[in-house]
Amino acid sequence: MSSIPKIVIVGAGYGGILTAQQLQKELKHNEATVTLINRHDYHYITTHLHMPAAGTDTIEHSRIPIAQLIDEFKVDLVKGTVKEIIPTEKKIVLEDGSLSYDYLVIGLGGEPETFGIPGMDQFALTIRSINSVRLIREHIEYQLALYKNDGKPGRLNFVVGGAGFSGIEFVAELADRLPQLAKAYDIDFNRIQIINVEAAPTALPGFDPELVEYAMDVLKRKGVNFRIGVPIKECLQDGVIVGEGEKIEACTVVWTGGIRGNGLIEKAGFEVMRGRVKVDDFLRAPGHDDIFIIGDSSLMFNPEGRPYPPTAQIAMQQGVLCAKNLAATLRKKELHKFVFSNKGTVASLGKGEAVAVVGKRKIKGWVAAQLKKIVDLRYLFIIGGIPLVLKKGRFF
């Protein structure tokens, strides 16, 4: 019977991929076996999904075969859906079997947080996977086609719930795409409404106020109607109820109002806050030195005591450190604490427009849009080098 430790990574998102790739560099021959479990045989770039969802980019730019990102001689890829995690038995249950582990890395990603709003789970679309954005894209075009047949006004109303980064980036792409679709379907674009509803008192909550104002001005000029400080009370099949009972008729509601940790984690018995586990400084689950949790399902706090938002750059940094701490654990060496290094924040506002904060510097307009492209190209370079940059990069 083999005594080689078994490391299992569940989820091939930002954190999972970076963990697997870093382990390839860290581990010596036969020091441990590494298995990566993912529902699909591809990795998708979550921060790109708002573009294919709106139809301004192809899905292929957001999807990369995992086989191109890992060394098959060092990491075993298992395509499967995780049904249950059983820490007491050190076992992962899949739809068609199970795997045991000595060390587990949970990077399953998050799920939409609907805050209990009635009907949101049932009637709203969400930007969460390749399949979900394909559905959104086809749904939007289908509504325009139906409008030409039945003339139902609600088909021309597109409600986006949430004006955080995901919501703002999606409405920006939608505002770029819908004039083209209106022309293709012989519809007066002035009849189309893009309505962005946000319960918080500002769009892009927590972002620099000057840049928020700039972003909203850009999007208003593109035709976006903002309803800020107005909560969605209920989602219906034919629209939403907002504020004090006002109904906005819409056959399309896209929810971007937040994410929570993966439901499998709470079912596994971990203590969670909105589905996320408060991990220790070394990214381990409390009371489980053999389980690391990274990405959207991990909860960490900044020096001011506020939780870090679940972003791609945090997941990437956690993935790299997680691999290093796994290697240190195997060698009985000292583990390293996670210290987040903020590389800056960029929000796309559609073609040729963006807002960004890098250090104390505020950037907007065309320059910020180019910075967004550089950030995207940098990630492609990190995970796949120049060949992947040339194959999947967006340069124009």
mmCIF file of C-alpha atoms in Angstrom:
data_model
loop_
_atom_site.group_PDB
_atom_site.id
_atom_site.type_symbol
_atom_site.label_atom_id
_atom_site.label_comp_id
_atom_site.label_asym_id
_atom_site.label_seq_id
_atom_site.Cartn_x
_atom_site.Cartn_y
_atom_site.Cartn_z
ATOM 1 C CA MET A 1 0.000 0.000 0.000
ATOM 2 C CA SER A 2 1.367 3.408 -1.047
ATOM 3 C CA SER A 3 2.445 5.724 1.763
ATOM 4 C CA ILE A 4 2.749 8.745 -0.518
ATOM 5 C CA PRO A 5 0.477 11.539 0.797
ATOM 6 C CA LYS A 6 -2.535 12.345 -1.366
ATOM 7 C CA ILE A 7 -3.408 15.983 -2.019
ATOM 8 C CA VAL A 8 -6.845 16.608 -3.522
ATOM 9 C CA ILE A 9 -7.903 19.990 -4.915
ATOM 10 C CA VAL A 10 -11.613 20.480 -5.573
ATOM 11 C CA GLY A 11 -12.407 23.249 -8.024
ATOM 12 C CA ALA A 12 -10.305 24.605 -10.897
ATOM 13 C CA GLY A 13 -11.082 28.293 -10.511
ATOM 14 C CA TYR A 14 -8.444 30.944 -9.910
ATOM 15 C CA GLY A 15 -7.365 29.506 -6.573
ATOM 16 C CA GLY A 16 -7.503 25.845 -7.603
ATOM 17 C CA ILE A 17 -5.501 26.310 -10.797
ATOM 18 C CA LEU A 18 -2.819 28.415 -9.089
ATOM 19 C CA THR A 19 -2.563 25.840 -6.280
ATOM 20 C CA ALA A 20 -2.090 22.996 -8.758
ATOM 21 C CA GLN A 21 0.454 24.904 -10.828
ATOM 22 C CA GLN A 22 2.452 25.993 -7.778
ATOM 23 C CA LEU A 23 2.463 22.439 -6.398
ATOM 24 C CA GLN A 24 3.993 21.306 -9.692
ATOM 25 C CA LYS A 25 6.899 23.638 -8.916
ATOM 26 C CA GLU A 26 7.137 22.975 -5.175
ATOM 27 C CA LEU A 27 6.864 19.196 -4.857
ATOM 28 C CA LYS A 28 9.689 16.778 -5.434
ATOM 29 C CA HIS A 29 9.250 13.445 -7.189
ATOM 30 C CA ASN A 30 6.995 11.108 -5.158
ATOM 31 C CA GLU A 31 6.671 13.653 -2.350
ATOM 32 C CA ALA A 32 2.885 13.609 -2.830
ATOM 33 C CA THR A 33 0.258 12.793 -5.433
ATOM 34 C CA VAL A 34 -1.928 15.681 -6.585
ATOM 35 C CA THR A 35 -5.467 15.263 -7.916
ATOM 36 C CA LEU A 36 -7.522 18.155 -9.286
ATOM 37 C CA ILE A 37 -11.299 17.599 -9.399
ATOM 38 C CA ASN A 38 -13.462 19.862 -11.546
ATOM 39 C CA ARG A 39 -16.971 19.649 -12.951
ATOM 40 C CA HIS A 40 -15.741 20.583 -16.426
ATOM 41 C CA ASP A 41 -12.533 19.830 -18.282
ATOM 42 C CA TYR A 42 -11.945 23.556 -18.731
ATOM 43 C CA HIS A 43 -11.039 26.533 -16.547
ATOM 44 C CA TYR A 44 -13.047 29.691 -17.157
ATOM 45 C CA ILE A 45 -12.071 33.270 -16.472
ATOM 46 C CA THR A 46 -14.861 34.539 -14.250
ATOM 47 C CA THR A 47 -13.921 38.199 -14.657
ATOM 48 C CA HIS A 48 -14.555 37.865 -18.416
ATOM 49 C CA LEU A 49 -18.023 36.344 -18.219
ATOM 50 C CA HIS A 50 -19.957 39.623 -18.394
ATOM 51 C CA MET A 51 -18.778 40.048 -22.002
ATOM 52 C CA PRO A 52 -20.036 36.783 -23.551
ATOM 53 C CA ALA A 53 -23.168 37.155 -21.396
ATOM 54 C CA ALA A 54 -23.948 40.430 -23.164
ATOM 55 C CA GLY A 55 -22.698 39.149 -26.498
ATOM 56 C CA THR A 56 -19.724 41.506 -26.886
ATOM 57 C CA ASP A 57 -17.165 38.693 -26.873
ATOM 58 C CA THR A 58 -17.028 34.986 -27.621
ATOM 59 C CA ILE A 59 -17.201 32.304 -24.968
ATOM 60 C CA GLU A 60 -13.926 30.846 -26.238
ATOM 61 C CA HIS A 61 -11.988 33.836 -24.915
ATOM 62 C CA SER A 62 -13.209 32.919 -21.422
ATOM 63 C CA ARG A 63 -12.586 29.165 -21.510
ATOM 64 C CA ILE A 64 -9.270 27.275 -21.390
ATOM 65 C CA PRO A 65 -8.855 23.475 -21.386
ATOM 66 C CA ILE A 66 -7.336 22.479 -18.041
ATOM 67 C CA ALA A 67 -5.057 20.001 -19.826
ATOM 68 C CA GLN A 68 -3.245 23.025 -21.292
ATOM 69 C CA LEU A 69 -2.604 24.470 -17.830
ATOM 70 C CA ILE A 70 -1.268 21.504 -15.842
ATOM 71 C CA ASP A 71 1.422 18.858 -16.235
ATOM 72 C CA GLU A 72 -0.452 15.569 -16.561
ATOM 73 C CA PHE A 73 2.569 13.738 -15.141
ATOM 74 C CA LYS A 74 2.379 15.761 -11.931
ATOM 75 C CA VAL A 75 -1.348 16.495 -11.534
ATOM 76 C CA ASP A 76 -4.145 14.010 -12.168
ATOM 77 C CA LEU A 77 -7.287 15.699 -13.522
ATOM 78 C CA VAL A 78 -10.600 14.106 -12.558
ATOM 79 C CA LYS A 79 -13.686 15.435 -14.326
ATOM 80 C CA GLY A 80 -16.536 15.035 -11.885
ATOM 81 C CA THR A 81 -19.156 16.805 -9.814
ATOM 82 C CA VAL A 82 -18.543 16.876 -6.061
ATOM 83 C CA LYS A 83 -21.669 15.800 -4.188
ATOM 84 C CA GLU A 84 -20.334 15.686 -0.635
ATOM 85 C CA ILE A 85 -17.245 16.389 1.443
ATOM 86 C CA ILE A 86 -16.807 14.145 4.500
ATOM 87 C CA PRO A 87 -13.931 15.490 6.651
ATOM 88 C CA THR A 88 -14.338 12.786 9.318
ATOM 89 C CA GLU A 89 -13.613 10.117 6.706
ATOM 90 C CA LYS A 90 -11.209 12.229 4.632
ATOM 91 C CA LYS A 91 -13.350 11.502 1.605
ATOM 92 C CA ILE A 92 -14.772 13.359 -1.394
ATOM 93 C CA VAL A 93 -17.965 11.868 -2.824
ATOM 94 C CA LEU A 94 -18.539 12.376 -6.544
ATOM 95 C CA GLU A 95 -21.549 11.553 -8.705
ATOM 96 C CA ASP A 96 -19.829 8.398 -9.892
ATOM 97 C CA GLY A 97 -17.452 7.382 -7.114
ATOM 98 C CA SER A 98 -15.312 8.799 -4.329
ATOM 99 C CA LEU A 99 -11.727 9.791 -3.541
ATOM 100 C CA SER A 100 -9.815 9.780 -0.285
ATOM 101 C CA TYR A 101 -7.280 12.418 0.668
ATOM 102 C CA ASP A 102 -4.585 13.191 3.191
ATOM 103 C CA TYR A 103 -4.730 16.909 2.456
ATOM 104 C CA LEU A 104 -7.656 18.742 0.901
ATOM 105 C CA VAL A 105 -7.847 22.108 -0.840
ATOM 106 C CA ILE A 106 -11.376 23.464 -1.264
ATOM 107 C CA GLY A 107 -11.606 25.989 -4.077
ATOM 108 C CA LEU A 108 -15.165 25.357 -5.199
ATOM 109 C CA GLY A 109 -16.091 28.962 -5.829
ATOM 110 C CA GLY A 110 -19.194 30.764 -4.699
ATOM 111 C CA GLU A 111 -22.914 30.740 -5.377
ATOM 112 C CA PRO A 112 -25.308 33.648 -5.978
ATOM 113 C CA GLU A 113 -26.408 35.350 -2.767
ATOM 114 C CA THR A 114 -30.055 36.349 -3.159
ATOM 115 C CA PHE A 115 -30.491 37.584 0.445
ATOM 116 C CA GLY A 116 -33.783 35.717 0.603
ATOM 117 C CA ILE A 117 -35.487 37.941 -2.002
ATOM 118 C CA PRO A 118 -38.604 36.031 -3.079
ATOM 119 C CA GLY A 119 -38.492 34.694 -6.641
ATOM 120 C CA MET A 120 -34.845 35.609 -7.265
ATOM 121 C CA ASP A 121 -33.680 31.984 -7.366
ATOM 122 C CA GLN A 122 -36.593 31.045 -9.593
ATOM 123 C CA PHE A 123 -36.852 33.834 -12.151
ATOM 124 C CA ALA A 124 -33.517 35.708 -12.333
ATOM 125 C CA LEU A 125 -30.551 34.781 -14.495
ATOM 126 C CA THR A 126 -27.040 34.832 -13.009
ATOM 127 C CA ILE A 127 -23.542 35.266 -14.415
ATOM 128 C CA ARG A 128 -21.777 32.317 -12.823
ATOM 129 C CA SER A 129 -20.534 29.854 -15.459
ATOM 130 C CA ILE A 130 -19.999 29.311 -19.172
ATOM 131 C CA ASN A 131 -23.412 27.677 -19.442
ATOM 132 C CA SER A 132 -25.185 30.459 -17.553
ATOM 133 C CA VAL A 133 -23.750 33.216 -19.748
ATOM 134 C CA ARG A 134 -24.635 31.292 -22.883
ATOM 135 C CA LEU A 135 -28.208 31.186 -21.600
ATOM 136 C CA ILE A 136 -28.246 34.931 -20.873
ATOM 137 C CA ARG A 137 -26.915 35.792 -24.307
ATOM 138 C CA GLU A 138 -29.473 33.634 -26.103
ATOM 139 C CA HIS A 139 -32.276 34.818 -23.808
ATOM 140 C CA ILE A 140 -31.599 38.474 -24.629
ATOM 141 C CA GLU A 141 -31.738 37.898 -28.373
ATOM 142 C CA TYR A 142 -34.811 35.702 -28.002
ATOM 143 C CA GLN A 143 -36.675 38.487 -26.193
ATOM 144 C CA LEU A 144 -36.018 40.868 -29.069
ATOM 145 C CA ALA A 145 -37.201 38.272 -31.560
ATOM 146 C CA LEU A 146 -40.359 37.667 -29.534
ATOM 147 C CA TYR A 147 -41.030 41.396 -29.311
ATOM 148 C CA LYS A 148 -41.205 41.561 -33.098
ATOM 149 C CA ASN A 149 -43.989 38.983 -32.922
ATOM 150 C CA ASP A 150 -46.051 39.975 -29.880
ATOM 151 C CA GLY A 151 -45.046 43.600 -29.166
ATOM 152 C CA LYS A 152 -44.894 43.011 -25.392
ATOM 153 C CA PRO A 153 -43.121 46.083 -23.900
ATOM 154 C CA GLY A 154 -41.524 44.115 -21.044
ATOM 155 C CA ARG A 155 -39.379 42.260 -23.564
ATOM 156 C CA LEU A 156 -37.450 45.479 -24.178
ATOM 157 C CA ASN A 157 -36.747 46.095 -20.486
ATOM 158 C CA PHE A 158 -33.539 44.613 -19.075
ATOM 159 C CA VAL A 159 -33.189 44.786 -15.300
ATOM 160 C CA VAL A 160 -29.811 44.160 -13.678
ATOM 161 C CA GLY A 161 -29.959 43.712 -9.921
ATOM 162 C CA GLY A 162 -26.826 44.952 -8.177
ATOM 163 C CA ALA A 163 -24.444 47.779 -9.109
ATOM 164 C CA GLY A 164 -21.247 46.253 -7.757
ATOM 165 C CA PHE A 165 -18.380 45.403 -10.089
ATOM 166 C CA SER A 166 -20.185 42.522 -11.794
ATOM 167 C CA GLY A 167 -23.375 44.499 -12.299
ATOM 168 C CA ILE A 168 -21.641 47.625 -13.592
ATOM 169 C CA GLU A 169 -19.424 45.683 -15.995
ATOM 170 C CA PHE A 170 -22.399 43.736 -17.327
ATOM 171 C CA VAL A 171 -24.662 46.753 -17.886
ATOM 172 C CA ALA A 172 -21.747 48.454 -19.654
ATOM 173 C CA GLU A 173 -21.406 45.578 -22.104
ATOM 174 C CA LEU A 174 -25.180 45.385 -22.476
ATOM 175 C CA ALA A 175 -25.284 49.097 -23.314
ATOM 176 C CA ASP A 176 -22.680 48.498 -26.023
ATOM 177 C CA ARG A 177 -24.432 45.442 -27.440
ATOM 178 C CA LEU A 178 -28.136 46.351 -27.439
ATOM 179 C CA PRO A 179 -27.918 49.153 -30.040
ATOM 180 C CA GLN A 180 -26.408 46.615 -32.450
ATOM 181 C CA LEU A 181 -29.103 44.060 -31.654
ATOM 182 C CA ALA A 182 -31.842 46.679 -31.981
ATOM 183 C CA LYS A 183 -30.614 47.480 -35.468
ATOM 184 C CA ALA A 184 -30.400 43.784 -36.381
ATOM 185 C CA TYR A 185 -34.000 43.196 -35.214
ATOM 186 C CA ASP A 186 -35.370 46.473 -36.645
ATOM 187 C CA ILE A 187 -36.271 47.845 -33.210
ATOM 188 C CA ASP A 188 -36.007 51.486 -32.194
ATOM 189 C CA PHE A 189 -33.260 51.493 -29.538
ATOM 190 C CA ASN A 190 -35.044 54.338 -27.729
ATOM 191 C CA ARG A 191 -37.744 51.826 -26.786
ATOM 192 C CA ILE A 192 -35.187 49.647 -24.967
ATOM 193 C CA GLN A 193 -34.478 50.227 -21.279
ATOM 194 C CA ILE A 194 -31.457 49.022 -19.294
ATOM 195 C CA ILE A 195 -32.278 49.463 -15.607
ATOM 196 C CA ASN A 196 -29.615 48.944 -12.939
ATOM 197 C CA VAL A 197 -31.122 48.592 -9.444
ATOM 198 C CA GLU A 198 -28.927 48.850 -6.337
ATOM 199 C CA ALA A 199 -30.055 48.792 -2.703
ATOM 200 C CA ALA A 200 -26.906 50.522 -1.422
ATOM 201 C CA PRO A 201 -26.735 54.335 -1.472
ATOM 202 C CA THR A 202 -24.147 54.297 -4.259
ATOM 203 C CA ALA A 203 -23.062 52.264 -7.251
ATOM 204 C CA LEU A 204 -19.753 50.416 -6.892
ATOM 205 C CA PRO A 205 -20.016 50.436 -3.058
ATOM 206 C CA GLY A 206 -16.662 51.045 -1.393
ATOM 207 C CA PHE A 207 -15.031 52.390 -4.565
ATOM 208 C CA ASP A 208 -13.624 55.919 -4.926
ATOM 209 C CA PRO A 209 -16.571 58.399 -5.124
ATOM 210 C CA GLU A 210 -14.990 60.472 -7.898
ATOM 211 C CA LEU A 211 -14.572 57.392 -10.082
ATOM 212 C CA VAL A 212 -18.079 56.153 -9.231
ATOM 213 C CA GLU A 213 -19.509 59.457 -10.475
ATOM 214 C CA TYR A 214 -17.450 59.180 -13.661
ATOM 215 C CA ALA A 215 -18.582 55.576 -14.221
ATOM 216 C CA MET A 216 -22.247 56.451 -13.775
ATOM 217 C CA ASP A 217 -21.966 59.420 -16.146
ATOM 218 C CA VAL A 218 -20.390 57.222 -18.825
ATOM 219 C CA LEU A 219 -23.089 54.574 -18.477
ATOM 220 C CA LYS A 220 -25.939 57.101 -18.387
ATOM 221 C CA ARG A 221 -24.699 58.475 -21.709
ATOM 222 C CA LYS A 222 -24.837 54.924 -23.049
ATOM 223 C CA GLY A 223 -28.472 54.631 -22.008
ATOM 224 C CA VAL A 224 -28.330 52.979 -18.575
ATOM 225 C CA ASN A 225 -31.024 54.045 -16.078
ATOM 226 C CA PHE A 226 -29.884 53.800 -12.455
ATOM 227 C CA ARG A 227 -32.139 53.151 -9.474
ATOM 228 C CA ILE A 228 -29.706 53.666 -6.588
ATOM 229 C CA GLY A 229 -30.729 53.210 -2.960
ATOM 230 C CA VAL A 230 -33.729 51.180 -4.099
ATOM 231 C CA PRO A 231 -33.901 47.521 -3.014
ATOM 232 C CA ILE A 232 -35.513 44.769 -5.064
ATOM 233 C CA LYS A 233 -38.264 43.344 -2.858
ATOM 234 C CA GLU A 234 -39.393 40.517 -5.144
ATOM 235 C CA CYS A 235 -38.524 38.996 -8.513
ATOM 236 C CA LEU A 236 -41.432 37.915 -10.695
ATOM 237 C CA GLN A 237 -41.700 36.075 -13.984
ATOM 238 C CA ASP A 238 -42.585 39.372 -15.671
ATOM 239 C CA GLY A 239 -40.468 41.852 -13.709
ATOM 240 C CA VAL A 240 -39.417 43.022 -10.253
ATOM 241 C CA ILE A 241 -41.005 44.787 -7.294
ATOM 242 C CA VAL A 242 -38.747 47.560 -5.997
ATOM 243 C CA GLY A 243 -38.790 50.119 -3.210
ATOM 244 C CA GLU A 244 -42.242 50.700 -1.744
ATOM 245 C CA GLY A 245 -44.066 48.352 -4.086
ATOM 246 C CA GLU A 246 -43.299 49.778 -7.529
ATOM 247 C CA LYS A 247 -43.321 47.180 -10.306
ATOM 248 C CA ILE A 248 -40.855 47.312 -13.171
ATOM 249 C CA GLU A 249 -42.043 45.115 -16.016
ATOM 250 C CA ALA A 250 -39.220 43.107 -17.551
ATOM 251 C CA CYS A 251 -38.871 39.717 -19.189
ATOM 252 C CA THR A 252 -35.154 39.756 -18.400
ATOM 253 C CA VAL A 253 -33.747 40.064 -14.868
ATOM 254 C CA VAL A 254 -30.059 39.399 -14.306
ATOM 255 C CA TRP A 255 -28.968 39.177 -10.661
ATOM 256 C CA THR A 256 -25.417 40.255 -9.758
ATOM 257 C CA GLY A 257 -26.150 41.317 -6.177
ATOM 258 C CA GLY A 258 -23.574 39.228 -4.385
ATOM 259 C CA ILE A 259 -22.106 35.792 -3.790
ATOM 260 C CA ARG A 260 -21.877 33.424 -0.868
ATOM 261 C CA GLY A 261 -19.699 30.376 -0.239
ATOM 262 C CA ASN A 262 -20.426 27.022 -1.817
ATOM 263 C CA GLY A 263 -23.287 25.168 -0.124
ATOM 264 C CA LEU A 264 -21.285 21.936 0.060
ATOM 265 C CA ILE A 265 -19.029 23.489 2.678
ATOM 266 C CA GLU A 266 -21.752 24.139 5.229
ATOM 267 C CA LYS A 267 -23.179 20.671 4.578
ATOM 268 C CA ALA A 268 -19.727 19.249 5.377
ATOM 269 C CA GLY A 269 -20.053 20.593 8.918
ATOM 270 C CA PHE A 270 -17.853 23.688 8.768
ATOM 271 C CA GLU A 271 -18.935 26.803 10.629
ATOM 272 C CA VAL A 272 -19.779 29.420 8.023
ATOM 273 C CA MET A 273 -20.783 33.049 7.606
ATOM 274 C CA ARG A 274 -22.842 33.465 4.415
ATOM 275 C CA GLY A 275 -21.401 30.147 3.324
ATOM 276 C CA ARG A 276 -17.786 31.224 3.863
ATOM 277 C CA VAL A 277 -15.359 29.727 6.380
ATOM 278 C CA LYS A 278 -13.184 31.986 8.506
ATOM 279 C CA VAL A 279 -9.817 30.370 7.800
ATOM 280 C CA ASP A 280 -6.681 30.825 9.884
ATOM 281 C CA ASP A 281 -3.669 32.876 8.829
ATOM 282 C CA PHE A 282 -2.327 29.881 6.901
ATOM 283 C CA LEU A 283 -5.613 29.338 4.958
ATOM 284 C CA ARG A 284 -6.645 26.273 6.980
ATOM 285 C CA ALA A 285 -10.162 25.520 8.187
ATOM 286 C CA PRO A 286 -10.516 25.838 11.981
ATOM 287 C CA GLY A 287 -9.715 22.535 13.676
ATOM 288 C CA HIS A 288 -8.561 20.928 10.412
ATOM 289 C CA ASP A 289 -4.833 21.172 9.757
ATOM 290 C CA ASP A 290 -5.358 18.935 6.714
ATOM 291 C CA ILE A 291 -7.947 21.166 4.976
ATOM 292 C CA PHE A 292 -7.244 24.449 3.224
ATOM 293 C CA ILE A 293 -10.052 26.676 1.929
ATOM 294 C CA ILE A 294 -9.341 29.354 -0.685
ATOM 295 C CA GLY A 295 -11.214 31.703 -2.981
ATOM 296 C CA ASP A 296 -14.861 32.662 -2.665
ATOM 297 C CA SER A 297 -15.563 30.189 0.134
ATOM 298 C CA SER A 298 -12.828 31.482 2.434
ATOM 299 C CA LEU A 299 -13.292 34.408 4.791
ATOM 300 C CA MET A 300 -10.348 36.581 5.810
ATOM 301 C CA PHE A 301 -10.185 40.028 7.364
ATOM 302 C CA ASN A 302 -7.989 42.990 6.496
ATOM 303 C CA PRO A 303 -5.945 44.874 9.131
ATOM 304 C CA GLU A 304 -8.928 47.191 9.718
ATOM 305 C CA GLY A 305 -11.097 44.196 10.613
ATOM 306 C CA ARG A 306 -13.246 44.203 7.481
ATOM 307 C CA PRO A 307 -13.641 41.072 5.356
ATOM 308 C CA TYR A 308 -11.728 40.974 2.112
ATOM 309 C CA PRO A 309 -14.090 40.875 -0.875
ATOM 310 C CA PRO A 310 -13.928 37.583 -2.796
ATOM 311 C CA THR A 311 -11.888 38.722 -5.801
ATOM 312 C CA ALA A 312 -9.798 36.945 -8.403
ATOM 313 C CA GLN A 313 -6.529 38.478 -7.212
ATOM 314 C CA ILE A 314 -7.094 37.292 -3.638
ATOM 315 C CA ALA A 315 -7.921 33.767 -4.849
ATOM 316 C CA MET A 316 -4.771 33.714 -6.991
ATOM 317 C CA GLN A 317 -2.546 34.825 -4.125
ATOM 318 C CA GLN A 318 -4.198 32.321 -1.805
ATOM 319 C CA GLY A 319 -3.614 29.535 -4.345
ATOM 320 C CA VAL A 320 0.118 30.196 -4.531
ATOM 321 C CA LEU A 321 0.513 30.409 -0.746
ATOM 322 C CA CYS A 322 -1.690 27.357 -0.216
ATOM 323 C CA ALA A 323 0.661 25.265 -2.361
ATOM 324 C CA LYS A 324 3.690 26.552 -0.479
ATOM 325 C CA ASN A 325 2.066 25.781 2.875
ATOM 326 C CA LEU A 326 1.115 22.299 1.697
ATOM 327 C CA ALA A 327 4.744 21.649 0.780
ATOM 328 C CA ALA A 328 5.850 23.056 4.139
ATOM 329 C CA THR A 329 3.331 20.831 5.942
ATOM 330 C CA LEU A 330 4.638 17.739 4.162
ATOM 331 C CA ARG A 331 8.202 18.654 5.139
ATOM 332 C CA LYS A 332 7.210 19.632 8.682
ATOM 333 C CA LYS A 333 8.501 23.144 8.069
ATOM 334 C CA GLU A 334 7.110 26.467 9.265
ATOM 335 C CA LEU A 335 4.036 27.699 7.407
ATOM 336 C CA HIS A 336 3.688 31.224 6.034
ATOM 337 C CA LYS A 337 0.870 33.611 6.908
ATOM 338 C CA PHE A 338 -1.301 35.002 4.130
ATOM 339 C CA VAL A 339 -0.675 38.679 3.487
ATOM 340 C CA PHE A 340 -2.770 40.196 0.714
ATOM 341 C CA SER A 341 -0.889 42.385 -1.769
ATOM 342 C CA ASN A 342 -3.377 44.699 -3.462
ATOM 343 C CA LYS A 343 -2.368 45.141 -7.098
ATOM 344 C CA GLY A 344 -5.167 47.615 -7.730
ATOM 345 C CA THR A 345 -8.779 47.487 -8.868
ATOM 346 C CA VAL A 346 -10.208 48.014 -12.342
ATOM 347 C CA ALA A 347 -13.853 48.127 -13.434
ATOM 348 C CA SER A 348 -14.621 47.981 -17.141
ATOM 349 C CA LEU A 349 -17.252 50.377 -18.511
ATOM 350 C CA GLY A 350 -17.482 48.808 -21.942
ATOM 351 C CA LYS A 351 -15.526 49.579 -25.083
ATOM 352 C CA GLY A 352 -12.723 52.066 -24.473
ATOM 353 C CA GLU A 353 -13.836 53.024 -20.950
ATOM 354 C CA ALA A 354 -12.940 51.924 -17.414
ATOM 355 C CA VAL A 355 -12.131 53.227 -13.943
ATOM 356 C CA ALA A 356 -9.246 52.047 -11.797
ATOM 357 C CA VAL A 357 -7.408 52.600 -8.543
ATOM 358 C CA VAL A 358 -3.743 51.596 -8.390
ATOM 359 C CA GLY A 359 -2.189 52.490 -5.058
ATOM 360 C CA LYS A 360 -3.337 56.064 -4.459
ATOM 361 C CA ARG A 361 -3.655 56.843 -8.146
ATOM 362 C CA LYS A 362 -7.077 57.205 -9.772
ATOM 363 C CA ILE A 363 -7.302 56.322 -13.457
ATOM 364 C CA LYS A 364 -10.276 56.644 -15.794
ATOM 365 C CA GLY A 365 -11.254 56.541 -19.439
ATOM 366 C CA TRP A 366 -9.162 55.040 -22.224
ATOM 367 C CA VAL A 367 -6.025 54.638 -20.083
ATOM 368 C CA ALA A 368 -7.952 52.628 -17.484
ATOM 369 C CA ALA A 369 -9.432 50.487 -20.270
ATOM 370 C CA GLN A 370 -5.920 49.630 -21.469
ATOM 371 C CA LEU A 371 -4.947 48.817 -17.878
ATOM 372 C CA LYS A 372 -7.876 46.388 -17.736
ATOM 373 C CA LYS A 373 -6.524 44.627 -20.834
ATOM 374 C CA ILE A 374 -3.061 44.443 -19.264
ATOM 375 C CA VAL A 375 -4.527 42.878 -16.099
ATOM 376 C CA ASP A 376 -6.310 40.254 -18.198
ATOM 377 C CA LEU A 377 -3.208 39.528 -20.284
ATOM 378 C CA ARG A 378 -1.106 39.256 -17.135
ATOM 379 C CA TYR A 379 -3.369 36.522 -15.784
ATOM 380 C CA LEU A 380 -3.174 34.587 -19.051
ATOM 381 C CA PHE A 381 0.620 34.896 -18.921
ATOM 382 C CA ILE A 382 0.749 33.679 -15.299
ATOM 383 C CA ILE A 383 -1.237 30.510 -15.991
ATOM 384 C CA GLY A 384 -0.185 29.758 -19.562
ATOM 385 C CA GLY A 385 2.734 31.899 -20.676
ATOM 386 C CA ILE A 386 3.061 33.738 -23.994
ATOM 387 C CA PRO A 387 1.312 30.990 -26.059
ATOM 388 C CA LEU A 388 -1.893 31.411 -24.030
ATOM 389 C CA VAL A 389 -1.644 35.213 -24.203
ATOM 390 C CA LEU A 390 -1.453 35.046 -27.994
ATOM 391 C CA LYS A 391 -4.289 32.514 -28.203
ATOM 392 C CA LYS A 392 -6.800 33.983 -25.756
ATOM 393 C CA GLY A 393 -5.715 37.587 -25.228
ATOM 394 C CA ARG A 394 -7.858 40.554 -26.198
ATOM 395 C CA PHE A 395 -5.604 43.264 -27.618
ATOM 396 C CA PHE A 396 -8.155 45.540 -29.300
#
